[in-house]
mmCIF file of the C-alpha atoms, coordinates in Angstrom:
data_MODEL
# 
_entry.id   MODEL 
# 
loop_
_atom_site.group_PDB 
_atom_site.id 
_atom_site.type_symbol 
_atom_site.label_atom_id 
_atom_site.label_alt_id 
_atom_site.label_comp_id 
_atom_site.label_asym_id 
_atom_site.label_entity_id 
_atom_site.label_seq_id 
_atom_site.pdbx_PDB_ins_code 
_atom_site.Cartn_x 
_atom_site.Cartn_y 
_atom_site.Cartn_z 
_atom_site.occupancy 
_atom_site.B_iso_or_equiv 
_atom_site.pdbx_formal_charge 
_atom_site.auth_seq_id 
_atom_site.auth_comp_id 
_atom_site.auth_asym_id 
_atom_site.auth_atom_id 
_atom_site.pdbx_PDB_model_num 
ATOM 1   C CA . MET A 1 1   ? 0.000   0.000  0.000   1.00 0.00 ? 1   MET A CA 1 
ATOM 2   C CA . GLY A 1 2   ? 2.822   2.382  -0.770  1.00 0.00 ? 2   GLY A CA 1 
ATOM 3   C CA . ARG A 1 3   ? 3.375   5.479  -2.779  1.00 0.00 ? 3   ARG A CA 1 
ATOM 4   C CA . VAL A 1 4   ? 3.024   5.632  -6.531  1.00 0.00 ? 4   VAL A CA 1 
ATOM 5   C CA . ALA A 1 5   ? 4.861   8.214  -8.628  1.00 0.00 ? 5   ALA A CA 1 
ATOM 6   C CA . MET A 1 6   ? 2.551   9.702  -11.221 1.00 0.00 ? 6   MET A CA 1 
ATOM 7   C CA . ASP A 1 7   ? 3.878   10.379 -14.701 1.00 0.00 ? 7   ASP A CA 1 
ATOM 8   C CA . VAL A 1 8   ? 2.689   13.972 -15.001 1.00 0.00 ? 8   VAL A CA 1 
ATOM 9   C CA . GLU A 1 9   ? 4.657   17.150 -15.690 1.00 0.00 ? 9   GLU A CA 1 
ATOM 10  C CA . PRO A 1 10  ? 4.397   19.645 -12.780 1.00 0.00 ? 10  PRO A CA 1 
ATOM 11  C CA . ASN A 1 11  ? 2.020   22.526 -13.544 1.00 0.00 ? 11  ASN A CA 1 
ATOM 12  C CA . SER A 1 12  ? 0.822   20.849 -16.775 1.00 0.00 ? 12  SER A CA 1 
ATOM 13  C CA . ASP A 1 13  ? -2.877  20.511 -17.581 1.00 0.00 ? 13  ASP A CA 1 
ATOM 14  C CA . THR A 1 14  ? -2.722  16.823 -16.587 1.00 0.00 ? 14  THR A CA 1 
ATOM 15  C CA . TRP A 1 15  ? -1.079  17.716 -13.268 1.00 0.00 ? 15  TRP A CA 1 
ATOM 16  C CA . LEU A 1 16  ? -3.679  20.419 -12.582 1.00 0.00 ? 16  LEU A CA 1 
ATOM 17  C CA . SER A 1 17  ? -6.500  18.013 -13.447 1.00 0.00 ? 17  SER A CA 1 
ATOM 18  C CA . ALA A 1 18  ? -5.106  15.373 -11.070 1.00 0.00 ? 18  ALA A CA 1 
ATOM 19  C CA . ARG A 1 19  ? -4.843  17.984 -8.312  1.00 0.00 ? 19  ARG A CA 1 
ATOM 20  C CA . ARG A 1 20  ? -8.417  19.097 -8.898  1.00 0.00 ? 20  ARG A CA 1 
ATOM 21  C CA . ASN A 1 21  ? -9.682  15.534 -8.479  1.00 0.00 ? 21  ASN A CA 1 
ATOM 22  C CA . GLY A 1 22  ? -7.716  14.786 -5.334  1.00 0.00 ? 22  GLY A CA 1 
ATOM 23  C CA . ILE A 1 23  ? -6.338  16.240 -2.131  1.00 0.00 ? 23  ILE A CA 1 
ATOM 24  C CA . GLY A 1 24  ? -2.811  17.608 -2.216  1.00 0.00 ? 24  GLY A CA 1 
ATOM 25  C CA . ALA A 1 25  ? -0.581  18.915 0.555   1.00 0.00 ? 25  ALA A CA 1 
ATOM 26  C CA . SER A 1 26  ? -1.491  22.563 -0.021  1.00 0.00 ? 26  SER A CA 1 
ATOM 27  C CA . ASP A 1 27  ? -5.204  21.690 0.248   1.00 0.00 ? 27  ASP A CA 1 
ATOM 28  C CA . LEU A 1 28  ? -4.974  20.416 3.834   1.00 0.00 ? 28  LEU A CA 1 
ATOM 29  C CA . PRO A 1 29  ? -4.387  23.797 5.552   1.00 0.00 ? 29  PRO A CA 1 
ATOM 30  C CA . VAL A 1 30  ? -7.449  25.090 3.676   1.00 0.00 ? 30  VAL A CA 1 
ATOM 31  C CA . ILE A 1 31  ? -9.582  22.056 4.565   1.00 0.00 ? 31  ILE A CA 1 
ATOM 32  C CA . ILE A 1 32  ? -8.783  22.297 8.282   1.00 0.00 ? 32  ILE A CA 1 
ATOM 33  C CA . GLY A 1 33  ? -9.265  26.072 8.302   1.00 0.00 ? 33  GLY A CA 1 
ATOM 34  C CA . ILE A 1 34  ? -5.755  27.381 9.009   1.00 0.00 ? 34  ILE A CA 1 
ATOM 35  C CA . SER A 1 35  ? -4.944  28.932 5.628   1.00 0.00 ? 35  SER A CA 1 
ATOM 36  C CA . LYS A 1 36  ? -5.029  32.704 5.385   1.00 0.00 ? 36  LYS A CA 1 
ATOM 37  C CA . TRP A 1 37  ? -5.122  32.532 1.580   1.00 0.00 ? 37  TRP A CA 1 
ATOM 38  C CA . SER A 1 38  ? -8.241  30.441 0.974   1.00 0.00 ? 38  SER A CA 1 
ATOM 39  C CA . GLN A 1 39  ? -11.356 29.052 2.622   1.00 0.00 ? 39  GLN A CA 1 
ATOM 40  C CA . PRO A 1 40  ? -12.791 25.497 2.546   1.00 0.00 ? 40  PRO A CA 1 
ATOM 41  C CA . ARG A 1 41  ? -15.852 26.720 0.604   1.00 0.00 ? 41  ARG A CA 1 
ATOM 42  C CA . THR A 1 42  ? -13.661 28.285 -2.083  1.00 0.00 ? 42  THR A CA 1 
ATOM 43  C CA . LEU A 1 43  ? -11.579 25.116 -2.385  1.00 0.00 ? 43  LEU A CA 1 
ATOM 44  C CA . TYR A 1 44  ? -14.772 23.046 -2.627  1.00 0.00 ? 44  TYR A CA 1 
ATOM 45  C CA . HIS A 1 45  ? -16.055 25.110 -5.563  1.00 0.00 ? 45  HIS A CA 1 
ATOM 46  C CA . GLU A 1 46  ? -12.644 25.130 -7.282  1.00 0.00 ? 46  GLU A CA 1 
ATOM 47  C CA . LYS A 1 47  ? -12.343 21.354 -7.057  1.00 0.00 ? 47  LYS A CA 1 
ATOM 48  C CA . ARG A 1 48  ? -15.869 20.890 -8.421  1.00 0.00 ? 48  ARG A CA 1 
ATOM 49  C CA . GLY A 1 49  ? -14.955 23.100 -11.391 1.00 0.00 ? 49  GLY A CA 1 
ATOM 50  C CA . GLU A 1 50  ? -17.516 25.723 -10.364 1.00 0.00 ? 50  GLU A CA 1 
ATOM 51  C CA . LEU A 1 51  ? -14.923 28.402 -9.761  1.00 0.00 ? 51  LEU A CA 1 
ATOM 52  C CA . GLU A 1 52  ? -11.847 29.351 -11.731 1.00 0.00 ? 52  GLU A CA 1 
ATOM 53  C CA . ARG A 1 53  ? -8.554  29.069 -9.920  1.00 0.00 ? 53  ARG A CA 1 
ATOM 54  C CA . SER A 1 54  ? -7.283  32.412 -8.713  1.00 0.00 ? 54  SER A CA 1 
ATOM 55  C CA . PRO A 1 55  ? -4.622  33.887 -11.007 1.00 0.00 ? 55  PRO A CA 1 
ATOM 56  C CA . GLU A 1 56  ? -1.020  33.656 -9.893  1.00 0.00 ? 56  GLU A CA 1 
ATOM 57  C CA . THR A 1 57  ? 0.048   36.623 -7.760  1.00 0.00 ? 57  THR A CA 1 
ATOM 58  C CA . ARG A 1 58  ? 3.348   38.465 -8.144  1.00 0.00 ? 58  ARG A CA 1 
ATOM 59  C CA . PRO A 1 59  ? 4.744   36.989 -4.862  1.00 0.00 ? 59  PRO A CA 1 
ATOM 60  C CA . GLN A 1 60  ? 3.762   33.485 -6.047  1.00 0.00 ? 60  GLN A CA 1 
ATOM 61  C CA . ARG A 1 61  ? 5.516   34.086 -9.366  1.00 0.00 ? 61  ARG A CA 1 
ATOM 62  C CA . MET A 1 62  ? 8.655   35.363 -7.661  1.00 0.00 ? 62  MET A CA 1 
ATOM 63  C CA . GLY A 1 63  ? 8.572   32.390 -5.289  1.00 0.00 ? 63  GLY A CA 1 
ATOM 64  C CA . LYS A 1 64  ? 8.629   30.016 -8.258  1.00 0.00 ? 64  LYS A CA 1 
ATOM 65  C CA . LEU A 1 65  ? 11.534  31.902 -9.812  1.00 0.00 ? 65  LEU A CA 1 
ATOM 66  C CA . LEU A 1 66  ? 13.556  31.912 -6.565  1.00 0.00 ? 66  LEU A CA 1 
ATOM 67  C CA . GLU A 1 67  ? 12.780  28.320 -5.551  1.00 0.00 ? 67  GLU A CA 1 
ATOM 68  C CA . PRO A 1 68  ? 15.803  26.811 -7.388  1.00 0.00 ? 68  PRO A CA 1 
ATOM 69  C CA . ALA A 1 69  ? 18.132  29.124 -5.431  1.00 0.00 ? 69  ALA A CA 1 
ATOM 70  C CA . ALA A 1 70  ? 16.640  27.898 -2.131  1.00 0.00 ? 70  ALA A CA 1 
ATOM 71  C CA . VAL A 1 71  ? 17.140  24.281 -3.267  1.00 0.00 ? 71  VAL A CA 1 
ATOM 72  C CA . GLN A 1 72  ? 20.728  24.852 -4.409  1.00 0.00 ? 72  GLN A CA 1 
ATOM 73  C CA . GLY A 1 73  ? 21.583  26.815 -1.252  1.00 0.00 ? 73  GLY A CA 1 
ATOM 74  C CA . PHE A 1 74  ? 20.277  23.972 0.926   1.00 0.00 ? 74  PHE A CA 1 
ATOM 75  C CA . GLN A 1 75  ? 22.356  21.385 -0.914  1.00 0.00 ? 75  GLN A CA 1 
ATOM 76  C CA . GLU A 1 76  ? 25.531  23.485 -0.713  1.00 0.00 ? 76  GLU A CA 1 
ATOM 77  C CA . ASP A 1 77  ? 25.131  24.671 2.887   1.00 0.00 ? 77  ASP A CA 1 
ATOM 78  C CA . MET A 1 78  ? 23.739  21.491 4.452   1.00 0.00 ? 78  MET A CA 1 
ATOM 79  C CA . GLY A 1 79  ? 25.762  19.014 2.395   1.00 0.00 ? 79  GLY A CA 1 
ATOM 80  C CA . ILE A 1 80  ? 22.704  16.841 1.748   1.00 0.00 ? 80  ILE A CA 1 
ATOM 81  C CA . GLU A 1 81  ? 22.430  15.864 -1.903  1.00 0.00 ? 81  GLU A CA 1 
ATOM 82  C CA . VAL A 1 82  ? 19.277  16.737 -3.799  1.00 0.00 ? 82  VAL A CA 1 
ATOM 83  C CA . VAL A 1 83  ? 18.619  13.678 -5.988  1.00 0.00 ? 83  VAL A CA 1 
ATOM 84  C CA . GLN A 1 84  ? 15.445  14.815 -7.732  1.00 0.00 ? 84  GLN A CA 1 
ATOM 85  C CA . TYR A 1 85  ? 14.272  18.362 -8.363  1.00 0.00 ? 85  TYR A CA 1 
ATOM 86  C CA . PRO A 1 86  ? 11.557  18.949 -9.150  1.00 0.00 ? 86  PRO A CA 1 
ATOM 87  C CA . ALA A 1 87  ? 10.086  15.871 -7.518  1.00 0.00 ? 87  ALA A CA 1 
ATOM 88  C CA . PRO A 1 88  ? 7.205   14.014 -9.151  1.00 0.00 ? 88  PRO A CA 1 
ATOM 89  C CA . MET A 1 89  ? 3.611   13.963 -7.990  1.00 0.00 ? 89  MET A CA 1 
ATOM 90  C CA . PHE A 1 90  ? 2.928   10.985 -5.750  1.00 0.00 ? 90  PHE A CA 1 
ATOM 91  C CA . ARG A 1 91  ? -0.299  9.355  -4.707  1.00 0.00 ? 91  ARG A CA 1 
ATOM 92  C CA . ARG A 1 92  ? -1.199  6.657  -2.215  1.00 0.00 ? 92  ARG A CA 1 
ATOM 93  C CA . GLU A 1 93  ? -1.746  3.283  -3.853  1.00 0.00 ? 93  GLU A CA 1 
ATOM 94  C CA . ASN A 1 94  ? -4.687  2.478  -1.569  1.00 0.00 ? 94  ASN A CA 1 
ATOM 95  C CA . ARG A 1 95  ? -6.132  6.013  -1.726  1.00 0.00 ? 95  ARG A CA 1 
ATOM 96  C CA . PRO A 1 96  ? -5.357  7.360  -5.201  1.00 0.00 ? 96  PRO A CA 1 
ATOM 97  C CA . ARG A 1 97  ? -7.015  10.725 -4.528  1.00 0.00 ? 97  ARG A CA 1 
ATOM 98  C CA . HIS A 1 98  ? -4.522  11.424 -1.727  1.00 0.00 ? 98  HIS A CA 1 
ATOM 99  C CA . MET A 1 99  ? -1.546  13.034 -3.446  1.00 0.00 ? 99  MET A CA 1 
ATOM 100 C CA . ALA A 1 100 ? 1.419   15.333 -2.956  1.00 0.00 ? 100 ALA A CA 1 
ATOM 101 C CA . THR A 1 101 ? 4.146   16.978 -4.997  1.00 0.00 ? 101 THR A CA 1 
ATOM 102 C CA . PRO A 1 102 ? 7.144   17.746 -2.790  1.00 0.00 ? 102 PRO A CA 1 
ATOM 103 C CA . ASP A 1 103 ? 9.680   20.210 -4.136  1.00 0.00 ? 103 ASP A CA 1 
ATOM 104 C CA . ALA A 1 104 ? 12.653  17.829 -4.012  1.00 0.00 ? 104 ALA A CA 1 
ATOM 105 C CA . MET A 1 105 ? 13.821  14.392 -2.922  1.00 0.00 ? 105 MET A CA 1 
ATOM 106 C CA . LEU A 1 106 ? 17.044  14.094 -0.920  1.00 0.00 ? 106 LEU A CA 1 
ATOM 107 C CA . ALA A 1 107 ? 19.708  11.360 -0.894  1.00 0.00 ? 107 ALA A CA 1 
ATOM 108 C CA . SER A 1 108 ? 18.988  10.920 2.818   1.00 0.00 ? 108 SER A CA 1 
ATOM 109 C CA . GLY A 1 109 ? 15.478  9.705  1.941   1.00 0.00 ? 109 GLY A CA 1 
ATOM 110 C CA . ASP A 1 110 ? 13.941  12.919 3.262   1.00 0.00 ? 110 ASP A CA 1 
ATOM 111 C CA . LEU A 1 111 ? 11.969  15.541 1.363   1.00 0.00 ? 111 LEU A CA 1 
ATOM 112 C CA . LEU A 1 112 ? 12.812  19.200 0.795   1.00 0.00 ? 112 LEU A CA 1 
ATOM 113 C CA . GLU A 1 113 ? 10.406  22.116 0.589   1.00 0.00 ? 113 GLU A CA 1 
ATOM 114 C CA . ALA A 1 114 ? 11.833  25.379 -0.745  1.00 0.00 ? 114 ALA A CA 1 
ATOM 115 C CA . LYS A 1 115 ? 10.043  28.500 0.487   1.00 0.00 ? 115 LYS A CA 1 
ATOM 116 C CA . THR A 1 116 ? 10.659  32.162 -0.179  1.00 0.00 ? 116 THR A CA 1 
ATOM 117 C CA . SER A 1 117 ? 9.430   35.125 1.805   1.00 0.00 ? 117 SER A CA 1 
ATOM 118 C CA . SER A 1 118 ? 10.239  38.634 2.893   1.00 0.00 ? 118 SER A CA 1 
ATOM 119 C CA . SER A 1 119 ? 10.352  40.314 6.274   1.00 0.00 ? 119 SER A CA 1 
ATOM 120 C CA . PHE A 1 120 ? 7.155   42.131 5.254   1.00 0.00 ? 120 PHE A CA 1 
ATOM 121 C CA . ALA A 1 121 ? 5.189   38.876 5.002   1.00 0.00 ? 121 ALA A CA 1 
ATOM 122 C CA . GLU A 1 122 ? 3.742   37.584 8.255   1.00 0.00 ? 122 GLU A CA 1 
ATOM 123 C CA . THR A 1 123 ? 4.106   33.898 7.426   1.00 0.00 ? 123 THR A CA 1 
ATOM 124 C CA . TRP A 1 124 ? 7.478   33.238 9.082   1.00 0.00 ? 124 TRP A CA 1 
ATOM 125 C CA . ALA A 1 125 ? 8.560   34.579 12.467  1.00 0.00 ? 125 ALA A CA 1 
ATOM 126 C CA . LYS A 1 126 ? 12.100  35.408 13.547  1.00 0.00 ? 126 LYS A CA 1 
ATOM 127 C CA . PRO A 1 127 ? 14.426  33.693 14.269  1.00 0.00 ? 127 PRO A CA 1 
ATOM 128 C CA . TYR A 1 128 ? 13.048  31.596 11.354  1.00 0.00 ? 128 TYR A CA 1 
ATOM 129 C CA . ASP A 1 129 ? 13.672  28.304 13.125  1.00 0.00 ? 129 ASP A CA 1 
ATOM 130 C CA . GLU A 1 130 ? 10.065  27.140 13.483  1.00 0.00 ? 130 GLU A CA 1 
ATOM 131 C CA . VAL A 1 131 ? 7.888   26.017 10.600  1.00 0.00 ? 131 VAL A CA 1 
ATOM 132 C CA . PRO A 1 132 ? 4.517   27.840 10.427  1.00 0.00 ? 132 PRO A CA 1 
ATOM 133 C CA . ASP A 1 133 ? 1.433   25.668 10.990  1.00 0.00 ? 133 ASP A CA 1 
ATOM 134 C CA . ILE A 1 134 ? 0.319   25.804 7.354   1.00 0.00 ? 134 ILE A CA 1 
ATOM 135 C CA . TYR A 1 135 ? 3.640   24.347 6.195   1.00 0.00 ? 135 TYR A CA 1 
ATOM 136 C CA . TYR A 1 136 ? 3.808   21.889 9.107   1.00 0.00 ? 136 TYR A CA 1 
ATOM 137 C CA . VAL A 1 137 ? 0.485   20.413 7.955   1.00 0.00 ? 137 VAL A CA 1 
ATOM 138 C CA . GLN A 1 138 ? 1.696   20.261 4.339   1.00 0.00 ? 138 GLN A CA 1 
ATOM 139 C CA . ALA A 1 139 ? 4.855   18.471 5.482   1.00 0.00 ? 139 ALA A CA 1 
ATOM 140 C CA . GLN A 1 140 ? 2.871   15.873 7.437   1.00 0.00 ? 140 GLN A CA 1 
ATOM 141 C CA . TRP A 1 141 ? 0.693   15.165 4.393   1.00 0.00 ? 141 TRP A CA 1 
ATOM 142 C CA . GLN A 1 142 ? 3.765   14.822 2.175   1.00 0.00 ? 142 GLN A CA 1 
ATOM 143 C CA . MET A 1 143 ? 5.379   12.366 4.599   1.00 0.00 ? 143 MET A CA 1 
ATOM 144 C CA . TYR A 1 144 ? 2.165   10.308 4.658   1.00 0.00 ? 144 TYR A CA 1 
ATOM 145 C CA . ILE A 1 145 ? 1.936   10.230 0.868   1.00 0.00 ? 145 ILE A CA 1 
ATOM 146 C CA . THR A 1 146 ? 5.624   9.483  0.242   1.00 0.00 ? 146 THR A CA 1 
ATOM 147 C CA . GLU A 1 147 ? 6.186   7.238  3.291   1.00 0.00 ? 147 GLU A CA 1 
ATOM 148 C CA . THR A 1 148 ? 9.077   9.350  4.529   1.00 0.00 ? 148 THR A CA 1 
ATOM 149 C CA . GLU A 1 149 ? 10.093  10.450 8.019   1.00 0.00 ? 149 GLU A CA 1 
ATOM 150 C CA . ARG A 1 150 ? 11.303  14.052 7.628   1.00 0.00 ? 150 ARG A CA 1 
ATOM 151 C CA . VAL A 1 151 ? 10.762  17.162 5.565   1.00 0.00 ? 151 VAL A CA 1 
ATOM 152 C CA . TRP A 1 152 ? 13.469  19.804 5.428   1.00 0.00 ? 152 TRP A CA 1 
ATOM 153 C CA . PHE A 1 153 ? 12.620  23.419 4.710   1.00 0.00 ? 153 PHE A CA 1 
ATOM 154 C CA . SER A 1 154 ? 14.943  25.808 2.953   1.00 0.00 ? 154 SER A CA 1 
ATOM 155 C CA . LEU A 1 155 ? 13.669  29.338 3.506   1.00 0.00 ? 155 LEU A CA 1 
ATOM 156 C CA . LEU A 1 156 ? 15.053  32.084 1.308   1.00 0.00 ? 156 LEU A CA 1 
ATOM 157 C CA . MET A 1 157 ? 14.222  35.265 3.197   1.00 0.00 ? 157 MET A CA 1 
ATOM 158 C CA . ASN A 1 158 ? 14.469  38.684 1.541   1.00 0.00 ? 158 ASN A CA 1 
ATOM 159 C CA . GLY A 1 159 ? 16.186  37.133 -1.477  1.00 0.00 ? 159 GLY A CA 1 
ATOM 160 C CA . SER A 1 160 ? 19.504  36.705 0.367   1.00 0.00 ? 160 SER A CA 1 
ATOM 161 C CA . GLU A 1 161 ? 19.144  35.011 3.788   1.00 0.00 ? 161 GLU A CA 1 
ATOM 162 C CA . LEU A 1 162 ? 18.891  31.220 3.884   1.00 0.00 ? 162 LEU A CA 1 
ATOM 163 C CA . HIS A 1 163 ? 17.416  29.445 6.911   1.00 0.00 ? 163 HIS A CA 1 
ATOM 164 C CA . TYR A 1 164 ? 16.977  25.693 7.371   1.00 0.00 ? 164 TYR A CA 1 
ATOM 165 C CA . MET A 1 165 ? 14.703  23.686 9.627   1.00 0.00 ? 165 MET A CA 1 
ATOM 166 C CA . SER A 1 166 ? 13.073  20.265 9.593   1.00 0.00 ? 166 SER A CA 1 
ATOM 167 C CA . VAL A 1 167 ? 9.811   18.624 10.621  1.00 0.00 ? 167 VAL A CA 1 
ATOM 168 C CA . ASP A 1 168 ? 9.573   14.993 11.706  1.00 0.00 ? 168 ASP A CA 1 
ATOM 169 C CA . ARG A 1 169 ? 6.659   12.698 11.000  1.00 0.00 ? 169 ARG A CA 1 
ATOM 170 C CA . ASP A 1 170 ? 3.669   12.756 13.382  1.00 0.00 ? 170 ASP A CA 1 
ATOM 171 C CA . ASP A 1 171 ? 1.488   9.699  12.715  1.00 0.00 ? 171 ASP A CA 1 
ATOM 172 C CA . GLU A 1 172 ? -1.311  10.794 15.074  1.00 0.00 ? 172 GLU A CA 1 
ATOM 173 C CA . GLY A 1 173 ? -1.531  14.150 13.322  1.00 0.00 ? 173 GLY A CA 1 
ATOM 174 C CA . ILE A 1 174 ? -1.471  12.392 9.956   1.00 0.00 ? 174 ILE A CA 1 
ATOM 175 C CA . ASP A 1 175 ? -4.416  10.217 11.027  1.00 0.00 ? 175 ASP A CA 1 
ATOM 176 C CA . ASP A 1 176 ? -6.421  13.383 11.751  1.00 0.00 ? 176 ASP A CA 1 
ATOM 177 C CA . LEU A 1 177 ? -5.489  14.824 8.345   1.00 0.00 ? 177 LEU A CA 1 
ATOM 178 C CA . ILE A 1 178 ? -6.611  11.636 6.591   1.00 0.00 ? 178 ILE A CA 1 
ATOM 179 C CA . ILE A 1 179 ? -10.006 11.884 8.322   1.00 0.00 ? 179 ILE A CA 1 
ATOM 180 C CA . ALA A 1 180 ? -10.354 15.540 7.288   1.00 0.00 ? 180 ALA A CA 1 
ATOM 181 C CA . ALA A 1 181 ? -9.309  14.813 3.685   1.00 0.00 ? 181 ALA A CA 1 
ATOM 182 C CA . ASP A 1 182 ? -11.704 11.885 3.340   1.00 0.00 ? 182 ASP A CA 1 
ATOM 183 C CA . ALA A 1 183 ? -14.584 13.941 4.759   1.00 0.00 ? 183 ALA A CA 1 
ATOM 184 C CA . PHE A 1 184 ? -13.820 16.720 2.266   1.00 0.00 ? 184 PHE A CA 1 
ATOM 185 C CA . LEU A 1 185 ? -13.677 14.234 -0.625  1.00 0.00 ? 185 LEU A CA 1 
ATOM 186 C CA . GLU A 1 186 ? -17.026 12.806 0.477   1.00 0.00 ? 186 GLU A CA 1 
ATOM 187 C CA . MET A 1 187 ? -18.533 16.308 0.381   1.00 0.00 ? 187 MET A CA 1 
ATOM 188 C CA . LEU A 1 188 ? -17.071 16.883 -3.068  1.00 0.00 ? 188 LEU A CA 1 
ATOM 189 C CA . ASP A 1 189 ? -18.523 13.634 -4.378  1.00 0.00 ? 189 ASP A CA 1 
ATOM 190 C CA . SER A 1 190 ? -21.954 14.061 -2.806  1.00 0.00 ? 190 SER A CA 1 
ATOM 191 C CA . GLY A 1 191 ? -22.294 17.736 -3.743  1.00 0.00 ? 191 GLY A CA 1 
# 
């Protein structure tokens, strides 16, 4: 009942379609009500195809452009080899609508998430050594999907400061996320 790598190009139409029909790591903070960027009702309508996805914002665009620098900086500073970047989309074999697309896979067997932010954003708090709840939840979902034990974060702050932290697997928390995801999928299917 392990993970299955899906043969889809990240951000392609096929990838977006798969995401719309399942629950990915970035959906969980929305589903459990801790996202400041979206609401469960909005996600529900997006996944049912009743609402267009919000257009990419300038900070999101810049984050995508700066992500490779956060990945490379992590590899150089931490000495942990990045073996696959970008990583593929994975799904659970026994629950194919549970999926995740981590940023990178590491030689250690761990995952890497590359994040970018500025001191003006209120997502990360100094001293940048604790992962915000929204990303903690995403990391737990990714570990469940990929059957891994740790997610590293490489935070590129203000375009020049790199900070690193990790999150270990929490199986009890993952069980709660599975319940929430399945309840959301049931609502999607029943309308």
